[in-house]
Coordinates of N, CA and C in Angstrom, one line a residue:
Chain A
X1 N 12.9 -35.8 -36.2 CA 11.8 -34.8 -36.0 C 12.4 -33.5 -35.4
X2 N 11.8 -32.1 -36.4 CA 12.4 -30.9 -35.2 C 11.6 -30.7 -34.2
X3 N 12.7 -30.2 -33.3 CA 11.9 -29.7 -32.0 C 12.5 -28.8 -31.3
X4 N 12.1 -27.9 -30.5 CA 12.4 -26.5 -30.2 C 11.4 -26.8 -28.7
X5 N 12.4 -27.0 -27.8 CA 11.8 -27.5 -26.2 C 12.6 -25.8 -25.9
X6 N 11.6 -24.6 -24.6 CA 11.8 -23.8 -24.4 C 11.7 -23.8 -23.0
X7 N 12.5 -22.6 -21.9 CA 12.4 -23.0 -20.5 C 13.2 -21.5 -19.5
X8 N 13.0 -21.3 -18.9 CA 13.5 -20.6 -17.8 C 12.7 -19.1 -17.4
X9 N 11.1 -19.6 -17.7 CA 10.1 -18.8 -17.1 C 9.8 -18.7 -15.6
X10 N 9.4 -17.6 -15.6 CA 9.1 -18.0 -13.9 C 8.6 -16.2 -13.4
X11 N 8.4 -16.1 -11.9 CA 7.8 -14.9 -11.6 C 9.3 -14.1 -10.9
X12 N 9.1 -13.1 -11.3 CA 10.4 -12.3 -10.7 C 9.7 -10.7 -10.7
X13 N 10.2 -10.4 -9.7 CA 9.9 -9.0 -9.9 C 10.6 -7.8 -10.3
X14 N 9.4 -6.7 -10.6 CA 10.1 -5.7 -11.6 C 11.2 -5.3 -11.3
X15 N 12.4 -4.9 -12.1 CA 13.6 -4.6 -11.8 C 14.9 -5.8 -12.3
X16 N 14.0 -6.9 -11.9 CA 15.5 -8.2 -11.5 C 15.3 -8.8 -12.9
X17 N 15.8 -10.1 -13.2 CA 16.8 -10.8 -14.3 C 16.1 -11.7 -14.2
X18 N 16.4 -12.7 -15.6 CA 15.8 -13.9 -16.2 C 16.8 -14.4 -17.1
X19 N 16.6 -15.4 -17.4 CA 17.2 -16.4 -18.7 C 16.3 -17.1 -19.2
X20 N 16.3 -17.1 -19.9 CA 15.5 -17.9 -20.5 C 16.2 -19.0 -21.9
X21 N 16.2 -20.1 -21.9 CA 17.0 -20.9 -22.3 C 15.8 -21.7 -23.6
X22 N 16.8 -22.2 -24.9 CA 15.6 -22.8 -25.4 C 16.7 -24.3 -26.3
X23 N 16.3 -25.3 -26.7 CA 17.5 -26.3 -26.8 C 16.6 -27.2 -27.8
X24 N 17.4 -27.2 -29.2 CA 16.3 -27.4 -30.5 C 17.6 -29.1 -30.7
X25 N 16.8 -29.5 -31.9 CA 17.2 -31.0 -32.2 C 16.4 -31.2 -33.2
X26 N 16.8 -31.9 -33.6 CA 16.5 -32.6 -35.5 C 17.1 -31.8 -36.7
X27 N 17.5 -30.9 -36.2 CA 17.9 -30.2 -37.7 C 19.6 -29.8 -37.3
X28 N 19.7 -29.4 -38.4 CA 21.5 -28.3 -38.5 C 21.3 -27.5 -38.0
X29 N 21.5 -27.1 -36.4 CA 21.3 -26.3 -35.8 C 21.5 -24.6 -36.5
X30 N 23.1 -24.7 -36.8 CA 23.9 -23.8 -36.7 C 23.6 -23.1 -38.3
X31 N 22.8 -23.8 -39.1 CA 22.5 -23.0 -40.4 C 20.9 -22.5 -40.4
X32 N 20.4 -22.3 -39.1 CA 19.3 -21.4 -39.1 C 19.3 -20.5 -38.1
X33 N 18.5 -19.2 -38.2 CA 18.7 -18.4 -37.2 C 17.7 -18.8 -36.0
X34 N 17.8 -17.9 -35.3 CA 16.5 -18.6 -34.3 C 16.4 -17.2 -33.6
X35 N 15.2 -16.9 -33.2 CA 14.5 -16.4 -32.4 C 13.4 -16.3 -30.9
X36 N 13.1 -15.0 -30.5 CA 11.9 -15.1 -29.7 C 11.1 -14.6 -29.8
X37 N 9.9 -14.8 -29.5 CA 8.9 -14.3 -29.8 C 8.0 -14.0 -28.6
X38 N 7.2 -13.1 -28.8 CA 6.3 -13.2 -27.0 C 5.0 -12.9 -27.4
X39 N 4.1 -13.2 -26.0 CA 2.4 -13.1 -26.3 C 2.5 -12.5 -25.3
X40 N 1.8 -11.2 -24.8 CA 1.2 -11.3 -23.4 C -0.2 -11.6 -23.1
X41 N -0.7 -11.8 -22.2 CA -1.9 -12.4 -21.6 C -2.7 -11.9 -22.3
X42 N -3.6 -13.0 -23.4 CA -4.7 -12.3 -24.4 C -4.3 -11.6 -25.5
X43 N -2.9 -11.3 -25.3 CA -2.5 -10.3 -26.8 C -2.1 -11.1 -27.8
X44 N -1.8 -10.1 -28.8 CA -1.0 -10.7 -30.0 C 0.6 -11.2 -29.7
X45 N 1.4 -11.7 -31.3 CA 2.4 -11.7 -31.0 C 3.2 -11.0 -31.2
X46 N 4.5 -10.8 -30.5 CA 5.6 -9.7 -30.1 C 6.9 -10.5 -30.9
X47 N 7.7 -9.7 -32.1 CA 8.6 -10.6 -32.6 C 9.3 -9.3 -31.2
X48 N 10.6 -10.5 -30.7 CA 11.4 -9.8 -29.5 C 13.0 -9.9 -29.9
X49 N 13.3 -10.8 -30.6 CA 15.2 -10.8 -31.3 C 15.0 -12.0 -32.2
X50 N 16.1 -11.3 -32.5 CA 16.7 -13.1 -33.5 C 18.4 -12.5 -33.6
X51 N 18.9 -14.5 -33.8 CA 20.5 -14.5 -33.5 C 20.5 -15.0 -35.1
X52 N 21.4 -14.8 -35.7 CA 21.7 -15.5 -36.8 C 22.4 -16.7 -36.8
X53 N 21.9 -17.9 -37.6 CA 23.3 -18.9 -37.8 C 24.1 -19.3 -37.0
X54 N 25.2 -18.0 -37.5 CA 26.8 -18.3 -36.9 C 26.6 -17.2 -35.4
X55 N 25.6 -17.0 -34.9 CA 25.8 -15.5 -33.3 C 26.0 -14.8 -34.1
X56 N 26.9 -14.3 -35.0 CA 27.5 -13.0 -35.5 C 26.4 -11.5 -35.5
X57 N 24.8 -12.0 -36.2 CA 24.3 -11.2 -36.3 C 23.1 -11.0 -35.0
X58 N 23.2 -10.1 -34.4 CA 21.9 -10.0 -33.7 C 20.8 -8.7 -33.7
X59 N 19.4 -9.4 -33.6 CA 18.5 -7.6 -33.9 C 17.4 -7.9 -32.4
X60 N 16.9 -7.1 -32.2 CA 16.2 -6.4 -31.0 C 15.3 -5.7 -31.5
X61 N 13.7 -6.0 -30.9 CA 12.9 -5.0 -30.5 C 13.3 -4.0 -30.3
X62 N 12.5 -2.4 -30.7 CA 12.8 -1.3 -30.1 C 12.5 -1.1 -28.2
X63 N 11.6 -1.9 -27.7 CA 11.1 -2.4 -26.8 C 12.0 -2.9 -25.8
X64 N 12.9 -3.7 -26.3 CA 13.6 -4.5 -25.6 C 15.0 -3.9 -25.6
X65 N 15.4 -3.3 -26.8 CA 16.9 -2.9 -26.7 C 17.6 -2.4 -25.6
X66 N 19.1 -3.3 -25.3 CA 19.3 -2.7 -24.3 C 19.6 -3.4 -23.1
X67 N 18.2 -4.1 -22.8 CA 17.8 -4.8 -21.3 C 18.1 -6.3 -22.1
X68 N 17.4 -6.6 -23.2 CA 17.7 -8.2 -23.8 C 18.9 -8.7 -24.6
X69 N 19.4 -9.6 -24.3 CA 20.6 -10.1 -25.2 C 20.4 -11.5 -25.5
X70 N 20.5 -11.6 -26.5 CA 20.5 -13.2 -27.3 C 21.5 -13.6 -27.3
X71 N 21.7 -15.1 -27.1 CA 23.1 -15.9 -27.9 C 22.8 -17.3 -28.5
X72 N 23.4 -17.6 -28.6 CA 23.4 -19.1 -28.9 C 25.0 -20.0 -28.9
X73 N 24.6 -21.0 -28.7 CA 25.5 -22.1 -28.1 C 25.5 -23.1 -29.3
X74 N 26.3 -22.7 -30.8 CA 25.9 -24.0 -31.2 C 26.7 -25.6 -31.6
X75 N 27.1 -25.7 -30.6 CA 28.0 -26.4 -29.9 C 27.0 -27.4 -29.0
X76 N 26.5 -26.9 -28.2 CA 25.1 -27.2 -27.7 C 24.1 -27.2 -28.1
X77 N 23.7 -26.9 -29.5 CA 22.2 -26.4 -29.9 C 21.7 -25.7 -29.1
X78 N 21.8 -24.4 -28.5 CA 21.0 -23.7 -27.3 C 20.8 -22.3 -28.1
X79 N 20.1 -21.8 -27.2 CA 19.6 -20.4 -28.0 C 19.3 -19.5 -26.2
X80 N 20.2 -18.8 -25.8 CA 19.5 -18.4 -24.3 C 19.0 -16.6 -25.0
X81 N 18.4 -16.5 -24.0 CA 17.7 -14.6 -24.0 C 17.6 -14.3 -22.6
X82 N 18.8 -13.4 -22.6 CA 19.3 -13.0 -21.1 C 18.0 -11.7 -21.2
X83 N 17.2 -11.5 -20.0 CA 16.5 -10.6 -19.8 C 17.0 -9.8 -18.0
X84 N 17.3 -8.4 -19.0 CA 17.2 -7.4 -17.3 C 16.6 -6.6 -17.0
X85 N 16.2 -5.8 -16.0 CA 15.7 -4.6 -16.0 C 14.1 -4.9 -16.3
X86 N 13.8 -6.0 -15.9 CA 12.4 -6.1 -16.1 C 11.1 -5.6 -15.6
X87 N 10.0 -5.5 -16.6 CA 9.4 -4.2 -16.9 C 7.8 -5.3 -16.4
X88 N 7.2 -4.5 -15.4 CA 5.7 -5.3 -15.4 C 5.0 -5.7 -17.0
X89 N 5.0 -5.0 -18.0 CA 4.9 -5.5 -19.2 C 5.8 -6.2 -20.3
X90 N 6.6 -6.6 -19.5 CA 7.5 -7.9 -20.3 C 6.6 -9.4 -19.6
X91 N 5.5 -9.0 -19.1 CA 4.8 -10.0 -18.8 C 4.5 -10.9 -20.2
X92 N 4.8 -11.7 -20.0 CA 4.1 -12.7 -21.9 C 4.8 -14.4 -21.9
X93 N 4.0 -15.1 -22.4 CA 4.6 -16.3 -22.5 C 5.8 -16.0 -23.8
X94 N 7.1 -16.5 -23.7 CA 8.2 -16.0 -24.5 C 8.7 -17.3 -25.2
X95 N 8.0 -17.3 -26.8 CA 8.1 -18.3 -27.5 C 9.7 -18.5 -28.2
X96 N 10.7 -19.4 -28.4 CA 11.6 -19.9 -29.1 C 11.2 -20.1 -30.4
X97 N 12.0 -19.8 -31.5 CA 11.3 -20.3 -32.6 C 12.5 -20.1 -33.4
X98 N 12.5 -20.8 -34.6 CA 13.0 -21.5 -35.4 C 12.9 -20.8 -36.9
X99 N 13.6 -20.2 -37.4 CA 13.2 -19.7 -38.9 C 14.0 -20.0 -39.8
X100 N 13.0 -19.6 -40.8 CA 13.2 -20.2 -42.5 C 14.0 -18.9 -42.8
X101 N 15.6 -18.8 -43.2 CA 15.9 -17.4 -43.4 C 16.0 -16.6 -42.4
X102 N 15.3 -15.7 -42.9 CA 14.8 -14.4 -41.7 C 13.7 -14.2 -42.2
X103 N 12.7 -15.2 -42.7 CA 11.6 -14.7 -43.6 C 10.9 -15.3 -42.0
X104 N 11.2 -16.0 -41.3 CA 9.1 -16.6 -41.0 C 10.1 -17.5 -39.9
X105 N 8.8 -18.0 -39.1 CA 8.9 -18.8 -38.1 C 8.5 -20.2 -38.5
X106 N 9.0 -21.3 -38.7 CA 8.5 -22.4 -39.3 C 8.2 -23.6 -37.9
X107 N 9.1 -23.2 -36.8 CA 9.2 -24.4 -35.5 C 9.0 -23.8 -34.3
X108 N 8.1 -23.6 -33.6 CA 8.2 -22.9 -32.1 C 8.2 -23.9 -31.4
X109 N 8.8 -23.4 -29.7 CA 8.7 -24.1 -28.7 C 7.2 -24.0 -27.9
X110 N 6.9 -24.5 -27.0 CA 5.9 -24.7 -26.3 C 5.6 -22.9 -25.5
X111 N 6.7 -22.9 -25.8 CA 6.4 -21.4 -24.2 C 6.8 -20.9 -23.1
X112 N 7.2 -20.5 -22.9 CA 7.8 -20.3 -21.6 C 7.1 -18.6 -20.4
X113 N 6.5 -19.1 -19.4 CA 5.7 -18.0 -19.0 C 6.6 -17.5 -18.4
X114 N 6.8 -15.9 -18.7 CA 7.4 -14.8 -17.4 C 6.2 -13.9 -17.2
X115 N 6.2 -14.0 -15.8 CA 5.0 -12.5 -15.3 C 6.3 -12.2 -14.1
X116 N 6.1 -10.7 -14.4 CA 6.9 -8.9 -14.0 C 5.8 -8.8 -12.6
X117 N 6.1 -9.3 -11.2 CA 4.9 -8.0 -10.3 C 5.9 -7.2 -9.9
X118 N 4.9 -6.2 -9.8 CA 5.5 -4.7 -9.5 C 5.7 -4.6 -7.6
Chain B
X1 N 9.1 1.5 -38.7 CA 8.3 0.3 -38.4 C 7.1 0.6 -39.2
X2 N 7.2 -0.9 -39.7 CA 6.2 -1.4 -40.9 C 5.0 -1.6 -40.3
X3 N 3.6 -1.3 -40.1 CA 2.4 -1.8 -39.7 C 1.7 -2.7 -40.5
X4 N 1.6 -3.5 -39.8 CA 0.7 -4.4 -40.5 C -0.6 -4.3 -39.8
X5 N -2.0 -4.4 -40.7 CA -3.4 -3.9 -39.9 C -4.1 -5.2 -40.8
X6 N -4.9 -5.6 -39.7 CA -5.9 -7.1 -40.6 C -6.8 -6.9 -40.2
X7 N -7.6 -7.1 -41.3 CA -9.2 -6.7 -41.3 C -10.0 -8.0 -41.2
X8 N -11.0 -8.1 -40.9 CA -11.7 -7.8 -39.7 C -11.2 -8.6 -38.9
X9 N -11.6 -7.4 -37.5 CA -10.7 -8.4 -36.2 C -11.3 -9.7 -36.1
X10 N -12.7 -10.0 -36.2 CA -13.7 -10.8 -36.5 C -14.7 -11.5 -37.2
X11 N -14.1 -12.8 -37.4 CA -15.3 -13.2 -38.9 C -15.9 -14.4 -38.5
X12 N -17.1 -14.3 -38.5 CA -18.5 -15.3 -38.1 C -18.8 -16.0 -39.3
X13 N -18.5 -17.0 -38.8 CA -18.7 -17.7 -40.2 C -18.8 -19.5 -40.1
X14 N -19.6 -20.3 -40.9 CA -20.0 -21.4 -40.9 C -19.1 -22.5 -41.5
X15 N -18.7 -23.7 -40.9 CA -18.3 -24.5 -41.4 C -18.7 -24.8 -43.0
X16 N -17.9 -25.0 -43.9 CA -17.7 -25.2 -45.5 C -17.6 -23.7 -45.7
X17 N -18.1 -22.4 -45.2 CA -17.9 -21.3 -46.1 C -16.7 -20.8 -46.1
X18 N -16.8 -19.6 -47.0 CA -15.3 -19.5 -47.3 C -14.7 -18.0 -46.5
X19 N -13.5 -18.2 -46.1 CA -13.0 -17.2 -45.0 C -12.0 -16.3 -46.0
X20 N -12.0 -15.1 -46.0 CA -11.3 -14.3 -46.7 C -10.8 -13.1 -45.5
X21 N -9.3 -13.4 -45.4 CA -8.7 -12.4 -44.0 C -7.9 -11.6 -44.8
X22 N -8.1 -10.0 -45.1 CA -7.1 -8.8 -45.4 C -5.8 -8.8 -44.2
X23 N -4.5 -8.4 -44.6 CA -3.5 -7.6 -44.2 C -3.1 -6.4 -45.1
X24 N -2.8 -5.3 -44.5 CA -2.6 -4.4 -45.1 C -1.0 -3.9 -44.5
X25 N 0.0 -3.4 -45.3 CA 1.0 -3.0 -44.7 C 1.8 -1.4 -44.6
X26 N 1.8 -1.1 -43.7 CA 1.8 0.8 -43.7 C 3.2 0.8 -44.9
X27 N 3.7 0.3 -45.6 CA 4.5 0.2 -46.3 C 5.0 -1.1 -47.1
X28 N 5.4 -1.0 -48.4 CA 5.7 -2.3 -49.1 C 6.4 -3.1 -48.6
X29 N 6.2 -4.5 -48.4 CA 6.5 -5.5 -47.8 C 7.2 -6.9 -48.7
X30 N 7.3 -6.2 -50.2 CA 7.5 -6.8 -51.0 C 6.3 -8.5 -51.3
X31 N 7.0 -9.6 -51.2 CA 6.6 -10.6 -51.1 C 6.5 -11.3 -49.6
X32 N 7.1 -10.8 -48.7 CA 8.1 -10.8 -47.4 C 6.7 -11.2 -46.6
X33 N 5.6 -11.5 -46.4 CA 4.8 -11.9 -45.4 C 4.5 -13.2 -45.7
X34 N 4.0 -13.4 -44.2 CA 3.9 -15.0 -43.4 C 2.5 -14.7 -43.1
X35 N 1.6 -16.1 -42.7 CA 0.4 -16.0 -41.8 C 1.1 -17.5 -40.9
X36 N 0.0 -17.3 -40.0 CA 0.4 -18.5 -38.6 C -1.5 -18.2 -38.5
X37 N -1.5 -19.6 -38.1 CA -2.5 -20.0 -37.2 C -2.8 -20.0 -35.4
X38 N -3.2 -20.0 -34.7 CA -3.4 -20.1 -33.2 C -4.4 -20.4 -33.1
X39 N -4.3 -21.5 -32.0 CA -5.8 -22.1 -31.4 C -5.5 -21.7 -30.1
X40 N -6.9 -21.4 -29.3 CA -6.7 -21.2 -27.5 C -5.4 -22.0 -26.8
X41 N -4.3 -21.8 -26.4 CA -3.5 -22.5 -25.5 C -2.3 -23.2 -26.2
X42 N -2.4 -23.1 -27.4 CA -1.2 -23.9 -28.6 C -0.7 -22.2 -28.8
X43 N 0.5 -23.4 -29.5 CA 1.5 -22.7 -30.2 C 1.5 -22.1 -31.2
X44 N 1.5 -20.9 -31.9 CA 0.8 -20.1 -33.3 C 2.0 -21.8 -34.3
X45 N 1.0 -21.6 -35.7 CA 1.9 -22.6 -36.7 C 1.6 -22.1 -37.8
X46 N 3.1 -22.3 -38.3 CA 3.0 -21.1 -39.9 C 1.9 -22.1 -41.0
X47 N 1.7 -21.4 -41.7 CA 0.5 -21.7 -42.5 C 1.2 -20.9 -44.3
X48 N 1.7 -20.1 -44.3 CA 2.1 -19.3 -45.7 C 3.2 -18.6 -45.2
X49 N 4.4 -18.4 -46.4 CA 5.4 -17.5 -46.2 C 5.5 -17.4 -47.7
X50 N 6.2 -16.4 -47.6 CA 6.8 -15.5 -48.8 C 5.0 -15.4 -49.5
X51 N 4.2 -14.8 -48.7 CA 2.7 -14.4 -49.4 C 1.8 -15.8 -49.8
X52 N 2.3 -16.4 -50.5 CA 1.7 -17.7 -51.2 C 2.2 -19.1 -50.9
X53 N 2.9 -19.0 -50.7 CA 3.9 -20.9 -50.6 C 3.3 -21.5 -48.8
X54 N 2.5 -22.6 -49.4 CA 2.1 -23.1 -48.4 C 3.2 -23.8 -47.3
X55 N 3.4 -23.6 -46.4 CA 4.3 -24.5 -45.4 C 3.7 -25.9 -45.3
X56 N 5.1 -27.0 -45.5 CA 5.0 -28.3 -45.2 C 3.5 -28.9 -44.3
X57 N 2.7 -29.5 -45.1 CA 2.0 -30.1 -44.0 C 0.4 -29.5 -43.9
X58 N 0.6 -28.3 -44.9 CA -0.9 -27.3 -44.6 C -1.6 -27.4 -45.6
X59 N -2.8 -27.7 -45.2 CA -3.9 -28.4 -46.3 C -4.4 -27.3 -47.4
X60 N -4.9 -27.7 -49.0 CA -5.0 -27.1 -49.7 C -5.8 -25.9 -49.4
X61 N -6.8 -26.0 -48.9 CA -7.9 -25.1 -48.8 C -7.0 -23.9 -48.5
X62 N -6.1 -23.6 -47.7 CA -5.4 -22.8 -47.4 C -4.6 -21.6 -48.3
X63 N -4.7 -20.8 -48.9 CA -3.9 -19.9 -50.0 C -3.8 -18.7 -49.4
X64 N -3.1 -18.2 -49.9 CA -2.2 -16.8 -49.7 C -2.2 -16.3 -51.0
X65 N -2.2 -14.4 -51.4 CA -2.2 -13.5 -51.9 C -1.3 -12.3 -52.2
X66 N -0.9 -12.1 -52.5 CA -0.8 -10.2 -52.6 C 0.6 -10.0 -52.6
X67 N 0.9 -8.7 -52.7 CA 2.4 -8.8 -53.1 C 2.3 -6.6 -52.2
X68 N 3.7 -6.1 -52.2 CA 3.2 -4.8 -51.7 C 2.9 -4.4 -50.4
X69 N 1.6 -4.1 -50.7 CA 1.2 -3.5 -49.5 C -0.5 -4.4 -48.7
X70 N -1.0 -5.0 -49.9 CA -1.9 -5.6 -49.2 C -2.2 -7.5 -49.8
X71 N -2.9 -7.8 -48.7 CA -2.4 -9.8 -49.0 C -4.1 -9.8 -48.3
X72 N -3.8 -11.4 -48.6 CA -5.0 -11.8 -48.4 C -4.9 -13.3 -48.2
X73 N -5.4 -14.0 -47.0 CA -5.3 -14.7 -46.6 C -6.5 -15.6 -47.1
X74 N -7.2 -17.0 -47.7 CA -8.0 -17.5 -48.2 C -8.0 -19.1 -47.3
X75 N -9.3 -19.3 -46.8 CA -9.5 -21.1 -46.6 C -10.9 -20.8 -47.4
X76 N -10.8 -22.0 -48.2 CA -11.9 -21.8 -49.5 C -12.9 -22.7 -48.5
X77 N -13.3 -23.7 -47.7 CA -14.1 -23.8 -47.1 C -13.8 -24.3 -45.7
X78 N -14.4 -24.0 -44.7 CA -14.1 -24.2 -43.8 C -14.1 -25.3 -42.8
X79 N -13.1 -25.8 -42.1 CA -13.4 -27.1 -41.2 C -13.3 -26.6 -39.9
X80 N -13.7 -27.7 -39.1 CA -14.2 -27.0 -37.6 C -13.2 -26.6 -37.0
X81 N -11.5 -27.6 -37.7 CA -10.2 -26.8 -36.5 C -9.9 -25.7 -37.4
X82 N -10.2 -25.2 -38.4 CA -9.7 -23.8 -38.6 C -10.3 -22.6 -37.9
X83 N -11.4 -22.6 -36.9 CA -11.7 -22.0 -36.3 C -10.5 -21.9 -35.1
X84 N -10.1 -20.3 -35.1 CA -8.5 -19.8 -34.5 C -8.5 -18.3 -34.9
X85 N -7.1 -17.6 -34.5 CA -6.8 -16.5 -35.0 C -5.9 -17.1 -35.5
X86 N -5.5 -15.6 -36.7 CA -4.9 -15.9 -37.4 C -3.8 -14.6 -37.6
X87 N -2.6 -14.0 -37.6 CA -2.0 -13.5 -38.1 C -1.2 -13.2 -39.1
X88 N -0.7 -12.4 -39.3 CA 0.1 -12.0 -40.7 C 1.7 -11.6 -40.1
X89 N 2.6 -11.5 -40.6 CA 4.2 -11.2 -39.9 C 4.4 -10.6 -41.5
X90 N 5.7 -9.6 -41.1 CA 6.3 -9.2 -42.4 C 8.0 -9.0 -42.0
X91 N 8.4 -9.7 -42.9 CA 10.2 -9.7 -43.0 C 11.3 -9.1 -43.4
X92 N 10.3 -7.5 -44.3 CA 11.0 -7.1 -45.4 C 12.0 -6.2 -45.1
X93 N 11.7 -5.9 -43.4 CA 12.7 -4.9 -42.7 C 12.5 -5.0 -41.2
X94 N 13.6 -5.2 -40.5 CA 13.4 -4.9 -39.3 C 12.9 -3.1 -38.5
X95 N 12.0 -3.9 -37.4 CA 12.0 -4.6 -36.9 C 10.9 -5.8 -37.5
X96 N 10.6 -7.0 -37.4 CA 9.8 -8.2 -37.4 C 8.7 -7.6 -37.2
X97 N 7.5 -7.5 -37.8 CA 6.0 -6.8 -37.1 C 5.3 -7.8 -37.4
X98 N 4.3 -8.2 -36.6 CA 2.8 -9.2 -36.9 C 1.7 -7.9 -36.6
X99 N 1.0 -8.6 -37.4 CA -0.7 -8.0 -37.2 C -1.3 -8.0 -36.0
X100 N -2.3 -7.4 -36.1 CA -3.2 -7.5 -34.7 C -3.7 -8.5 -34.5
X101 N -4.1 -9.5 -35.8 CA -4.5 -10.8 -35.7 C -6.0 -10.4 -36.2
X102 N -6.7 -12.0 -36.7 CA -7.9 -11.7 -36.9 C -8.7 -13.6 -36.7
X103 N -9.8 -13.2 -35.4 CA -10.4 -14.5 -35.2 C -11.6 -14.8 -35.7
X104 N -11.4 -16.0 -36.3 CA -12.3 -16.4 -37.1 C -13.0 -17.5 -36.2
X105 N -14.5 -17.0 -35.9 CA -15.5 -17.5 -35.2 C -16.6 -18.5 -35.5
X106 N -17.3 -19.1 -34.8 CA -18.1 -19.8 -35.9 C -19.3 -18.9 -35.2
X107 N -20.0 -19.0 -36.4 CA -21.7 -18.6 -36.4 C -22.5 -19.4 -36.0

């Protein structure tokens, strides 16, 4: 069964650092890309990066560039999203997900909440 | 950046009828869009990619549309867990953009 378990939310305030870690199983890790994705409180969804496959390729929100870095561990099946410089509106639960290609999200993780106080 | 805009943000509507959700994209998107589903407190779950191809596991009632610039999302009648929002995503260029979403209510 796939699964895409997501984690390293928590409250920090504006300015300081996060990781956020996400750690998938049942599939070939290393021949899909994976991404994150984010909601904020009541909003829509925010596509926020994706790593490709092999790490080689990585893209960024215009939003995010800069402050966020993706990697992946696939050695470990891991997928982390180093977050800095955090912004009261990087407030959002920050989904892990799993894609078909680079077309679409097919497996998300549960969620992971970060709230920014100022 | 590609916009995607989905009409109506809101649709009232009765178990068995049939729900018809627009996306429109400020530019061609080719075949390149997805919809997902969301219920209060869950995890959005893909429902259509590449416009029409239903994802593993998603009941027929469910169809997808359009090609370009505008799509159309279809549940030919309705059950009571399709009541949710629903979005649209497009892949055909970075960056990744979803819709505003559109929730479908019951009457």
């Amino acid at each position: 069964e796939m699964q895409v378990v997501d984690s390293g939310g928590g409250l920090v305030q504006a300015g300081g650092s996060l990781r956020l870690s996400c750690a998938a199983s049942g599939f070939l890790f290393s021949s899909y890309a994976m991404s994150w994705v984010r909601q904020a409180p009541g909003k829509g969804l925010e596509w926020v990066s994706t790593v490709s496959g092999n790490g080689g390729g990585a893209f960024y929100a215009d939003s995010v560039k800069g402050r966020f870095t993706i990697s992946r561990d696939n050695s470990k099946n891991t997928v982390d999203l180093h977050i800095n410089s955090l912004r009261v509106d990087d407030t959002a639960v920050y989904y892990c997900a799993k894609m078909v290609g680079f077309r679409c999200f097919d497996d998300w993780g549960q969620g992971t909440l970060v709230t920014v106080s100022s | 950046e590609i916009v995607l805009t989905q009409s109506p943000a809101t649709l009232s509507l009765s178990p068995g009828e049939r729900a018809t959700l627009s996306c429109r994209a400020s530019q061609s998107v080719s075949s390149y869009l997805a919809w997902y589903q969301q219920k209060p407190g869950q995890t959005p779950r893909l429902l259509i990619y590449d416009a029409s191809i239903r994802a593993t596991g998603i009941p027929a009632r469910f169809s997808g549309s359009g090609s370009g610039t505008d799509f159309t999302l279809t549940i030919s009648s309705l059950e009571p867990e399709d009541f949710a929002v629903y979005y649209c995503q497009q892949r055909n260029d970075w960056p990744l953009t979803f819709g505003g979403g559109t929730k479908v209510e019951i009457k």
